[in-house]
Amino acid sequence: MTAELVRGQNHTLTEVRLVIRISAGVPVLTGATLGDQGGKVHGPQWVAHPGAPALPGVEVSRQASTEHRLAVDLHALPEGVDRVDVFLALPTGPAVALRFGAVAAPHTAVEGAGGTELASYTLTGLDAETAVVALELYRKEAAWKVRAVGQGYAAGLAALLADQGLREAADLAAVVHEAAAHGPSRVLPAPSSMPAPHQMSAPGPSDPYAAAPYDTCTSGQDGTPAVSETAGPAPSFDTRNPYDAQAPGAGPREPGSRVDYTHPARRPHGTRPPASAAADDRPAQPVAGDAVGWSMEERLYNQVWGMFEDLARSTAAYRSAVEFADSRLDRELDEALTDPRGRLGTAGDAAREAAHARRTQLVDQARAVLDRDLAQLTAESEVVEPALPPAYARWDNPVWHGYDVPTEPPMAVRLGDLHLPESVPLRIPLLVRLPLERGLWLDSGPAAPDGFQDSAELRDLAVEAAVALAARLLAVHPAGDFAVQIIDAAGTAAAAFGPLTRSGVLAAPPAAGAAGVTQTLERLTRRVDLVQMALRGGAPESLPADVDTARQLLIVHDFPHGFDDRAVTRLRYLADEGPDVGVHLLLVADREDAAYGPLLDPLWRSLTRLTPLPDDHFADPWVGHAWTYEPSLVPAGSRIVPQVLAEVAKALAKRR
């Protein structure tokens, strides 16, 4: 099945010999740049264009045309190349289109060696741009991926090449346009004839833009293993060109342009795309579910994580620009101090004021770009949030008022929201795939922000968050497919667990005292052991009748109260072995209360830490952000949880 990509989305490539087909309403010229892991192009010899159409692993057309076919062999790329950017540009001349916004949107398709279409992308939303990076092929660990970029440049091909680090961008752009105007057209061969890897040689002094020679021979493997990652590679920002600090894929460089969120394959029934931008100047509206997927649930899941990636990239670009502006300011102030002429009189003051003014200008420009991206993401969030299913929705979403017990389990569940300091009030749902691969830990102390200095109040709020999460998990699974058990050794949270106990959705009342702790852990440990043996023996139907095959969530309140050494060992066993066979932990605990020392360190590390209050503890290894997490709590005074649990209890009663 072809992956229909939208701007910023990526897709894993299952083949290494590719054909990239490009179609446009008017003649365009095409090319490709070869970059390192950071995306930098190290010279004109790393650019395939009409004047130098053949590089190791890449071959492009020699002339502007409405149809192009680029051949790519990822295994034949030179050593050190981790990114291939495919670009389009409008030819120069009096009889050509002046901007992409005045013509039909170009369409790109990535095909395998056998002609199977792997991914496609239509470059919608272009306006004043005359050059655009359409696609990016990049290496992520052992696999290659394709990303829909759609980043345009109103200043043309020279600006595009300069943004990739080429100092000779203007001269190279002129050579490209000249070659496209006079070069012969050519039909490129299928990728089976692409050359094998070879080191790229330096260009000769007589022709600085000539392609390096390479040898033709057979290449190696035809495929790479697919990976199941949603996040792309960490973006790299070239501080030598910081004046337009913008994340890759965030749109054109000039102000006034907009991102088109509408999916080309999901237009209103009976309508056709406009022939040009002049045919329909109304701003494009965001669309819920505007992502690839087999179902609306999967499309919404992918769209939410796409929003997360967009926000991460835009914020990283802004922070990179601010960091550059600060370093530049420090350098200029140091230069002013080291110049003896600037130490006396007004010359030094003027130099310092000018340096601060330049810093302010850079930061303001970067902030304007970030604000534009935040406005676009906010508009998308306002459309996506009301369309989310119960598993993804906030508790104040109207979807809960029409709740029915589902017949199929969801693919993910919402644990809360994430945001960055620069993005407030925009929040991205934290969706986690089901079944849960790790247990959860709701930290009930000890530090609390202003207004929650009472540790008892914070503990109550942690239990409230646990109840809301347990109610959500019960509600989004079919009746009988998910069960909740509670250990409250001291019985101090009986009132807080009231929504669960009063509704009748629990198979047994909360376990209290040391005896209750022991019995519950023994029962769940036995279940894990029996299911593991049955699965290893290939006979899952041979389980004893008293074994509950439903997935289990064990909520442990006020841990480690009531736990002896044996109980702690069993709890660690459940945390390690339980998720694979359907037993999951949710601890409500203050780590400072656990006096077991190093014995419990592996337990805490195995759990995903959540907090009952906003806390910036979610680390993002992709771009290094510290995201602030907020739990998904029920609005004060709302009766939605008892209403939903009552429906779950009715469905359970019918099954019994």
XYZ file of C-alpha atoms in Angstrom:
656
model
C 0.000 0.000 0.000
C 1.319 3.418 -0.976
C 2.030 5.807 1.891
C 0.441 9.162 1.064
C 2.661 11.594 2.927
C 1.887 15.077 4.166
C 4.439 17.772 4.896
C 6.907 16.728 7.613
C 5.866 13.055 7.636
C 8.355 10.228 7.119
C 8.085 6.658 5.881
C 10.525 3.744 6.096
C 11.896 2.552 2.755
C 11.972 -1.216 2.214
C 14.112 -1.026 -0.948
C 17.407 0.697 -1.773
C 17.117 0.941 -5.565
C 14.552 3.613 -6.203
C 12.951 5.658 -8.942
C 11.576 9.060 -7.968
C 8.945 10.254 -10.421
C 8.077 13.951 -10.537
C 5.204 15.494 -12.451
C 4.364 19.191 -12.671
C 1.950 21.358 -14.607
C 4.793 23.353 -16.182
C 8.402 22.469 -17.020
C 10.626 22.356 -13.956
C 14.240 21.361 -13.469
C 15.235 18.811 -10.879
C 18.325 17.933 -8.919
C 19.594 16.307 -5.756
C 22.065 17.303 -3.057
C 24.113 14.810 -1.059
C 24.578 15.740 2.586
C 26.233 14.355 5.669
C 24.409 13.348 8.832
C 23.873 17.004 9.721
C 22.538 17.799 6.260
C 25.532 19.860 5.132
C 26.532 19.706 1.466
C 30.337 19.894 1.288
C 30.740 21.418 -2.141
C 29.338 21.710 -5.675
C 30.605 18.204 -6.440
C 27.931 16.923 -4.021
C 25.084 18.294 -6.162
C 23.498 16.373 -9.065
C 21.920 18.797 -11.544
C 21.346 19.177 -15.310
C 24.962 20.255 -15.823
C 26.327 17.293 -13.815
C 23.497 14.749 -13.849
C 25.371 11.648 -12.659
C 26.857 11.174 -9.208
C 27.562 7.890 -7.424
C 24.141 6.531 -6.509
C 22.127 9.386 -8.096
C 21.225 10.403 -11.626
C 18.889 13.239 -12.597
C 17.456 14.730 -15.796
C 19.439 17.074 -18.035
C 16.588 19.400 -19.021
C 13.523 21.134 -17.644
C 10.381 19.072 -18.243
C 6.889 18.411 -16.889
C 7.840 14.782 -16.196
C 11.028 13.549 -14.539
C 12.409 10.232 -13.384
C 15.364 10.297 -10.963
C 17.287 7.087 -10.293
C 18.703 6.482 -6.807
C 20.719 3.583 -5.423
C 21.148 4.128 -1.694
C 23.872 1.463 -1.413
C 25.889 3.206 -4.122
C 26.104 6.558 -2.378
C 29.587 7.743 -1.412
C 30.858 7.138 2.084
C 29.744 9.848 4.478
C 26.483 10.593 2.654
C 23.480 10.161 4.945
C 20.951 12.467 3.275
C 19.735 13.012 -0.278
C 17.533 16.065 -0.845
C 15.510 16.145 -4.076
C 14.750 19.687 -5.227
C 12.650 21.348 -7.938
C 13.158 24.773 -9.448
C 11.360 26.859 -12.037
C 13.531 27.732 -15.041
C 14.539 31.341 -15.569
C 13.402 33.267 -18.610
C 10.630 35.540 -19.845
C 8.202 32.774 -20.872
C 8.192 30.669 -17.732
C 6.064 30.630 -14.587
C 7.115 33.179 -11.980
C 6.141 31.148 -8.907
C 4.933 27.684 -7.905
C 1.745 29.157 -6.450
C 0.558 30.066 -9.952
C 0.688 26.494 -11.295
C -0.688 23.093 -10.366
C 0.941 21.483 -7.324
C 3.871 19.218 -8.272
C 3.503 15.538 -7.405
C 6.288 13.164 -6.381
C 6.267 9.380 -6.108
C 8.959 7.026 -4.805
C 8.978 3.631 -6.512
C 10.938 0.452 -5.963
C 12.954 -1.354 -8.591
C 9.918 -3.382 -9.651
C 7.738 -0.323 -10.154
C 5.874 -0.646 -6.844
C 4.990 2.768 -5.476
C 6.285 3.064 -1.914
C 5.342 6.646 -1.028
C 3.910 9.754 -2.653
C 3.724 13.431 -1.779
C 1.909 16.352 -3.420
C 3.515 19.737 -2.750
C 0.454 21.766 -1.805
C 0.469 25.204 -0.210
C 3.250 26.774 -2.296
C 2.916 30.454 -3.129
C 5.781 32.808 -4.045
C 8.445 30.110 -4.134
C 10.514 29.413 -7.255
C 12.576 26.571 -5.762
C 11.572 23.893 -3.274
C 13.092 20.884 -1.501
C 10.476 18.227 -2.232
C 11.756 15.031 -0.610
C 14.523 13.992 1.731
C 15.977 10.495 1.831
C 17.885 9.992 5.061
C 19.577 7.219 6.985
C 18.185 6.403 10.436
C 20.390 3.821 12.146
C 20.316 0.769 9.824
C 17.380 1.875 7.680
C 16.628 4.551 5.098
C 13.521 6.738 5.251
C 11.836 9.281 3.021
C 10.449 12.533 4.421
C 8.020 14.902 2.720
C 9.713 18.296 3.125
C 8.012 20.884 0.891
C 10.301 23.715 2.010
C 10.205 26.520 -0.541
C 12.368 29.537 -1.341
C 11.037 32.679 -2.965
C 14.624 33.785 -3.628
C 15.099 30.784 -5.880
C 17.614 28.019 -6.321
C 20.529 30.102 -5.055
C 18.797 30.567 -1.678
C 18.009 26.832 -1.514
C 21.630 25.850 -2.130
C 22.952 28.507 0.244
C 20.696 27.155 2.987
C 22.444 23.796 2.639
C 25.853 25.335 3.316
C 27.168 25.931 -0.202
C 29.338 29.037 -0.401
C 29.237 28.927 -4.220
C 25.421 28.811 -4.241
C 24.855 31.766 -6.591
C 27.416 30.589 -9.152
C 26.166 27.010 -9.028
C 22.535 28.121 -9.455
C 23.516 30.053 -12.574
C 25.300 26.986 -13.979
C 22.255 24.799 -13.254
C 19.840 27.143 -15.044
C 22.192 27.534 -18.001
C 22.641 23.768 -18.342
C 18.887 23.107 -18.086
C 18.200 25.652 -20.815
C 20.616 24.075 -23.310
C 21.043 20.478 -22.192
C 19.472 17.575 -24.143
C 16.572 15.696 -22.625
C 17.243 12.165 -21.501
C 15.280 9.173 -20.266
C 17.031 7.792 -17.222
C 17.673 4.067 -16.839
C 15.986 1.927 -14.251
C 17.815 1.742 -10.934
C 19.082 -1.780 -11.662
C 21.858 -0.172 -13.706
C 23.002 2.212 -10.994
C 26.713 2.062 -10.115
C 28.223 0.623 -6.977
C 29.782 2.747 -4.210
C 32.900 4.677 -5.111
C 34.765 7.509 -3.452
C 33.895 10.884 -4.950
C 36.938 12.764 -6.255
C 37.509 16.470 -5.927
C 36.501 18.646 -8.902
C 39.146 19.834 -11.291
C 40.118 23.495 -11.402
C 38.885 23.895 -14.976
C 35.311 22.862 -14.197
C 34.379 23.364 -10.537
C 30.875 21.971 -11.057
C 31.735 18.806 -12.971
C 30.568 15.489 -11.598
C 33.164 13.181 -10.110
C 33.954 10.006 -12.082
C 32.753 6.636 -10.904
C 33.037 3.014 -11.931
C 30.113 0.869 -13.036
C 29.681 -2.511 -11.424
C 27.063 -4.474 -9.571
C 25.864 -3.341 -6.174
C 25.082 -5.195 -2.989
C 21.888 -5.936 -1.062
C 18.538 -4.826 -2.377
C 16.784 -4.018 0.870
C 17.112 -2.740 4.383
C 15.224 -3.827 7.498
C 12.178 -1.795 8.337
C 12.011 -0.080 11.714
C 8.979 1.064 13.705
C 10.100 4.519 14.730
C 7.855 7.567 14.412
C 10.434 10.224 15.026
C 12.894 11.254 12.303
C 16.525 12.225 12.797
C 17.418 15.145 15.005
C 17.496 18.340 12.923
C 20.771 20.156 12.416
C 20.970 23.916 12.171
C 23.771 25.694 10.324
C 24.722 28.700 12.430
C 26.421 30.316 9.464
C 22.973 31.153 8.095
C 20.845 31.919 11.149
C 18.843 34.838 9.838
C 15.887 32.631 9.074
C 15.931 30.129 11.915
C 13.345 27.644 10.810
C 12.905 23.923 11.165
C 13.111 21.690 8.107
C 9.715 21.296 6.501
C 8.225 24.338 8.212
C 7.531 26.107 4.929
C 9.005 28.841 2.752
C 11.466 31.376 4.025
C 9.571 34.520 3.112
C 6.771 35.984 5.287
C 3.171 35.758 4.214
C 3.215 32.164 2.961
C 1.198 29.469 4.672
C 1.266 25.734 5.240
C -1.485 23.790 3.477
C -2.648 21.058 5.831
C -5.262 19.639 3.469
C -4.547 16.168 2.138
C -4.629 15.983 -1.683
C -6.452 12.637 -1.604
C -9.223 13.806 0.757
C -10.914 16.752 -0.915
C -14.652 17.446 -0.463
C -16.803 15.221 -2.628
C -17.512 16.645 -6.047
C -14.712 19.217 -5.986
C -11.471 19.359 -7.926
C -8.200 21.012 -6.963
C -7.796 24.542 -8.327
C -5.625 24.911 -11.414
C -3.656 27.705 -9.794
C -3.401 29.708 -6.617
C -5.405 32.474 -8.242
C -8.336 30.073 -8.679
C -8.899 29.802 -4.935
C -7.230 32.267 -2.569
C -9.088 31.109 0.510
C -6.725 29.942 3.260
C -6.447 26.180 3.607
C -8.010 24.733 6.729
C -6.492 21.959 8.876
C -8.082 18.538 8.553
C -8.486 15.993 11.353
C -6.987 12.659 10.393
C -4.736 14.222 7.755
C -2.108 11.478 7.939
C -1.556 7.985 6.625
C -3.140 4.988 8.312
C -5.521 2.100 7.822
C -8.199 3.642 10.033
C -9.193 7.059 11.320
C -7.840 6.060 14.734
C -4.415 5.298 13.254
C -4.447 8.464 11.133
C -5.231 10.587 14.176
C -2.479 8.855 16.150
C 0.060 9.566 13.397
C -1.181 13.135 13.037
C -0.758 13.839 16.759
C 2.796 12.536 16.733
C 3.444 14.551 13.585
C 2.376 17.648 15.508
C 4.782 16.657 18.283
C 7.636 16.404 15.777
C 6.720 19.734 14.170
C 6.685 21.492 17.534
C 10.001 19.899 18.513
C 11.671 20.973 15.256
C 10.298 24.527 15.334
C 11.336 25.032 18.947
C 14.780 23.578 18.302
C 15.246 25.980 15.393
C 14.220 28.934 17.562
C 16.527 27.941 20.403
C 19.378 27.408 17.963
C 18.863 30.897 16.534
C 18.806 32.462 20.014
C 21.962 30.575 20.957
C 23.677 31.833 17.810
C 22.530 35.407 18.498
C 23.907 35.231 22.048
C 27.253 33.804 20.926
C 27.515 36.426 18.217
C 26.766 39.164 20.741
C 29.487 37.871 23.078
C 31.986 37.752 20.233
C 31.194 41.285 19.074
C 31.393 42.656 22.625
C 34.765 40.966 23.106
C 36.008 42.489 19.858
C 34.824 45.913 20.972
C 36.699 45.562 24.262
C 39.921 44.379 22.632
C 39.991 47.334 20.243
C 41.883 50.167 22.005
C 40.009 52.746 19.953
C 36.711 51.609 21.416
C 37.651 51.938 25.065
C 37.428 55.700 25.146
C 34.837 58.089 23.840
C 31.530 57.211 22.242
C 32.825 54.709 19.674
C 32.761 51.841 22.160
C 29.244 52.645 23.340
C 28.027 52.793 19.741
C 29.621 49.416 18.941
C 28.003 47.797 21.950
C 24.588 49.278 21.148
C 24.884 48.067 17.559
C 25.795 44.566 18.751
C 22.773 44.428 21.073
C 20.542 45.723 18.279
C 21.721 42.979 15.936
C 21.109 40.382 18.595
C 17.581 41.689 19.168
C 16.885 41.656 15.439
C 17.993 38.041 15.079
C 15.912 36.879 18.046
C 12.847 38.816 16.856
C 13.112 37.238 13.410
C 13.398 33.759 14.900
C 10.489 34.416 17.247
C 8.312 35.592 14.355
C 8.944 32.316 12.541
C 8.206 30.318 15.707
C 4.991 32.263 16.330
C 3.875 31.520 12.788
C 4.516 27.793 13.267
C 2.748 27.831 16.646
C -0.275 29.534 15.077
C -0.442 26.808 12.426
C -0.105 24.024 14.989
C -2.696 25.665 17.242
C -5.152 25.807 14.359
C -4.512 22.125 13.669
C -4.909 21.245 17.361
C -8.263 23.031 17.504
C -9.499 20.782 14.706
C -7.896 17.542 15.883
C -8.885 17.644 19.578
C -12.683 17.497 19.016
C -12.226 14.602 16.562
C -10.255 12.344 18.932
C -11.823 9.038 20.056
C -12.323 8.379 23.792
C -8.936 6.670 24.191
C -7.204 9.862 22.945
C -9.635 12.508 24.193
C -9.544 14.758 27.241
C -12.212 14.161 29.849
C -13.962 17.403 28.875
C -14.334 16.242 25.259
C -18.016 15.848 24.224
C -17.208 12.401 22.834
C -17.522 11.014 26.367
C -21.170 12.097 26.607
C -22.046 9.698 23.790
C -19.885 6.903 25.172
C -20.599 3.278 24.272
C -18.542 0.300 25.407
C -16.225 -0.518 22.482
C -15.987 -3.869 20.744
C -12.287 -3.555 19.849
C -9.323 -2.432 21.977
C -7.641 0.856 21.005
C -4.163 1.118 19.532
C -3.068 3.787 22.044
C -4.184 5.694 25.122
C -3.725 9.261 26.312
C -1.625 9.582 29.461
C -1.688 13.382 29.573
C -0.360 16.377 27.652
C 3.082 17.718 26.742
C 4.202 21.271 26.098
C 7.335 23.404 25.961
C 7.880 26.817 27.608
C 7.780 28.528 24.211
C 4.555 26.768 23.146
C 2.148 27.664 25.959
C -0.848 27.344 25.709
C -0.442 24.786 22.886
C -0.401 21.248 24.272
C 0.214 17.990 22.426
C -1.536 14.812 23.640
C 0.846 12.200 25.053
C -0.348 9.039 23.307
C 1.242 5.716 24.271
C 0.763 2.522 22.292
C -1.119 -0.362 23.865
C -0.485 -2.781 25.401
C 1.753 -0.849 27.767
C 5.356 -1.977 27.498
C 6.352 -0.443 30.839
C 4.658 0.071 34.150
C 3.635 3.522 35.395
C 4.597 5.426 38.513
C 2.609 8.395 39.772
C 5.055 10.340 41.921
C 3.263 11.701 44.978
C 6.116 13.740 46.428
C 8.031 15.206 48.029
C 8.507 18.475 46.128
C 5.369 20.441 45.355
C 4.898 23.848 43.707
C 3.234 26.807 45.362
C -0.327 26.084 46.365
C 0.309 22.372 47.022
C 2.724 22.464 49.934
C 0.577 19.978 51.868
C 1.959 16.503 51.122
C -1.416 14.920 51.935
C -3.067 17.120 49.317
C -0.480 16.085 46.748
C -0.987 12.391 47.579
C -4.756 12.782 47.119
C -4.189 14.394 43.746
C -1.922 11.501 42.717
C -4.657 8.997 43.611
C -7.152 11.091 41.642
C -4.884 10.904 38.588
C -4.537 7.126 39.044
C -8.317 6.682 39.224
C -8.810 8.776 36.076
C -6.240 6.685 34.197
C -7.717 3.389 35.417
C -11.210 4.541 34.422
C -9.959 5.480 30.962
C -8.304 2.077 30.447
C -11.442 0.257 31.558
C -13.640 2.410 29.321
C -11.645 2.061 26.102
C -11.368 -1.754 26.225
C -14.181 -4.180 25.442
C -16.037 -5.385 28.516
C -14.045 -8.107 30.252
C -10.836 -7.543 28.292
C -9.281 -5.327 30.968
C -9.447 -5.581 34.755
C -8.227 -3.393 37.605
C -6.997 -4.577 41.001
C -6.011 -2.310 43.886
C -3.638 -2.688 46.815
C -4.256 -0.087 49.532
C -2.443 -1.654 52.438
C -3.215 1.101 54.947
C -6.707 1.790 53.607
C -5.996 5.527 53.503
C -7.328 6.042 49.958
C -10.683 4.316 50.307
C -12.603 7.515 49.597
C -10.411 8.454 46.633
C -10.946 5.031 45.043
C -14.699 5.480 45.469
C -15.530 5.957 41.752
C -14.017 2.539 41.021
C -15.377 0.679 44.045
C -18.915 2.098 43.933
C -19.400 1.476 40.208
C -18.846 -2.271 40.488
C -16.140 -2.457 37.812
C -13.603 -4.065 40.170
C -13.461 -7.838 40.362
C -12.559 -7.608 44.060
C -12.445 -4.844 46.680
C -9.092 -3.152 47.319
C -6.664 -5.398 49.210
C -5.714 -4.083 52.648
C -3.136 -5.114 55.215
C -0.097 -7.326 54.804
C -2.289 -10.379 54.162
C -4.118 -8.628 51.347
C -0.829 -7.560 49.782
C 0.500 -11.134 49.883
C -2.659 -12.716 48.436
C -2.920 -10.244 45.547
C 0.734 -10.542 44.583
C 0.613 -14.356 44.813
C -2.430 -14.477 42.550
C -0.884 -12.219 39.893
C 2.509 -13.921 40.087
C 0.818 -17.281 39.526
C -1.033 -15.835 36.534
C 2.214 -14.588 34.986
C 3.925 -17.955 35.510
C 1.043 -19.981 34.047
C 0.578 -17.762 31.003
C 4.315 -17.800 30.294
C 4.410 -21.603 30.469
C 1.330 -21.922 28.273
C 2.752 -19.605 25.637
C 6.147 -21.293 25.634
C 4.455 -24.669 25.304
C 2.278 -23.463 22.453
C -0.929 -24.273 24.345
C -2.493 -21.015 25.560
C -5.919 -22.699 25.677
C -4.719 -25.073 28.411
C -4.815 -22.471 31.190
C -6.770 -23.418 34.321
C -10.324 -22.133 34.485
C -9.594 -19.913 37.493
C -6.973 -17.867 35.593
C -8.378 -14.546 34.409
C -7.047 -14.023 30.878
C -8.032 -10.346 30.793
C -5.234 -7.810 30.945
C -4.670 -6.688 34.521
C -3.752 -3.286 35.935
C -2.504 -3.463 39.509
C -2.705 -0.124 41.327
C -0.448 -0.060 44.390
C -1.148 2.880 46.685
C 1.280 4.236 49.245
C 4.043 1.796 48.352
C 5.999 0.338 50.201
C 3.595 0.392 53.171
C 2.610 -3.222 53.981
C 5.372 -4.745 51.816
C 7.988 -7.088 53.255
C 11.083 -8.256 51.377
C 9.228 -11.140 49.730
C 6.425 -8.854 48.557
C 8.942 -6.371 47.140
C 10.647 -9.176 45.209
C 7.316 -10.275 43.736
C 6.462 -6.727 42.764
C 9.761 -6.401 40.927
C 9.017 -9.691 39.166
C 5.643 -8.378 38.005
C 7.248 -5.174 36.770
C 9.811 -7.125 34.720
C 7.770 -10.069 33.420
C 4.177 -8.861 33.658
C 3.804 -6.550 30.618
C 4.588 -9.343 28.133
C 1.730 -11.476 29.458
C -0.803 -8.781 30.276
C -0.046 -7.657 33.851
C 0.747 -3.955 34.275
C 1.709 -1.878 37.319
C 0.598 1.572 38.393
C 2.417 2.665 41.552
C 1.226 5.686 43.523
C 4.214 6.355 45.727
C 6.781 8.773 47.036
C 10.220 7.390 46.289
C 11.603 8.981 49.438
C 9.333 6.714 51.490
C 10.983 3.573 50.103
C 13.726 2.635 52.571
C 15.010 -0.323 50.573
C 17.844 1.641 48.940
C 19.524 0.067 45.895
C 17.146 -2.903 46.016
C 14.394 -0.790 44.445
C 16.496 1.209 42.005
C 15.799 -1.225 39.121
C 12.082 -0.983 39.893
C 11.978 2.812 39.619
C 14.024 2.718 36.416
C 11.625 0.213 34.834
C 8.587 2.476 35.346
C 7.461 5.531 33.398
C 7.274 8.424 35.858
C 4.130 10.560 35.794
C 3.231 13.431 38.095
C -0.114 14.690 39.416
C 0.970 18.277 38.663
C 2.778 19.838 35.676
C 6.448 18.923 35.753
C 9.183 19.254 33.118
C 10.707 15.816 33.558
C 9.980 14.201 30.176
C 13.316 14.068 28.366
C 13.296 14.069 24.580
C 16.362 12.249 23.184
C 15.457 13.338 19.644
C 16.320 17.032 19.960
C 17.134 17.267 23.669
C 14.051 19.132 24.900
C 12.687 18.785 28.431
C 8.923 18.582 27.919
C 6.474 19.564 30.633
C 3.993 16.793 31.398
C 0.445 17.465 32.623
C -1.857 14.630 33.740
C -5.255 14.069 32.143
C -7.519 14.869 35.092
C -11.282 15.012 35.281
C -12.638 18.605 35.429
C -13.773 19.701 38.877
C -17.432 18.901 39.469
C -17.738 16.660 36.425
C -19.771 13.458 36.699
C -18.442 11.954 33.479
C -16.287 9.249 35.113
C -19.152 7.738 37.185
C -21.369 7.839 34.078
C -18.789 6.079 31.934
C -18.000 3.488 34.606
C -21.720 2.785 35.004
C -21.863 1.829 31.314
C -18.802 -0.391 31.761
C -20.416 -2.081 34.793
C -23.614 -2.772 32.798
C -21.591 -4.400 30.027
C -19.676 -6.503 32.560
C -22.926 -7.626 34.203
C -24.260 -8.864 30.859
C -21.109 -10.951 30.327
C -21.382 -12.561 33.737
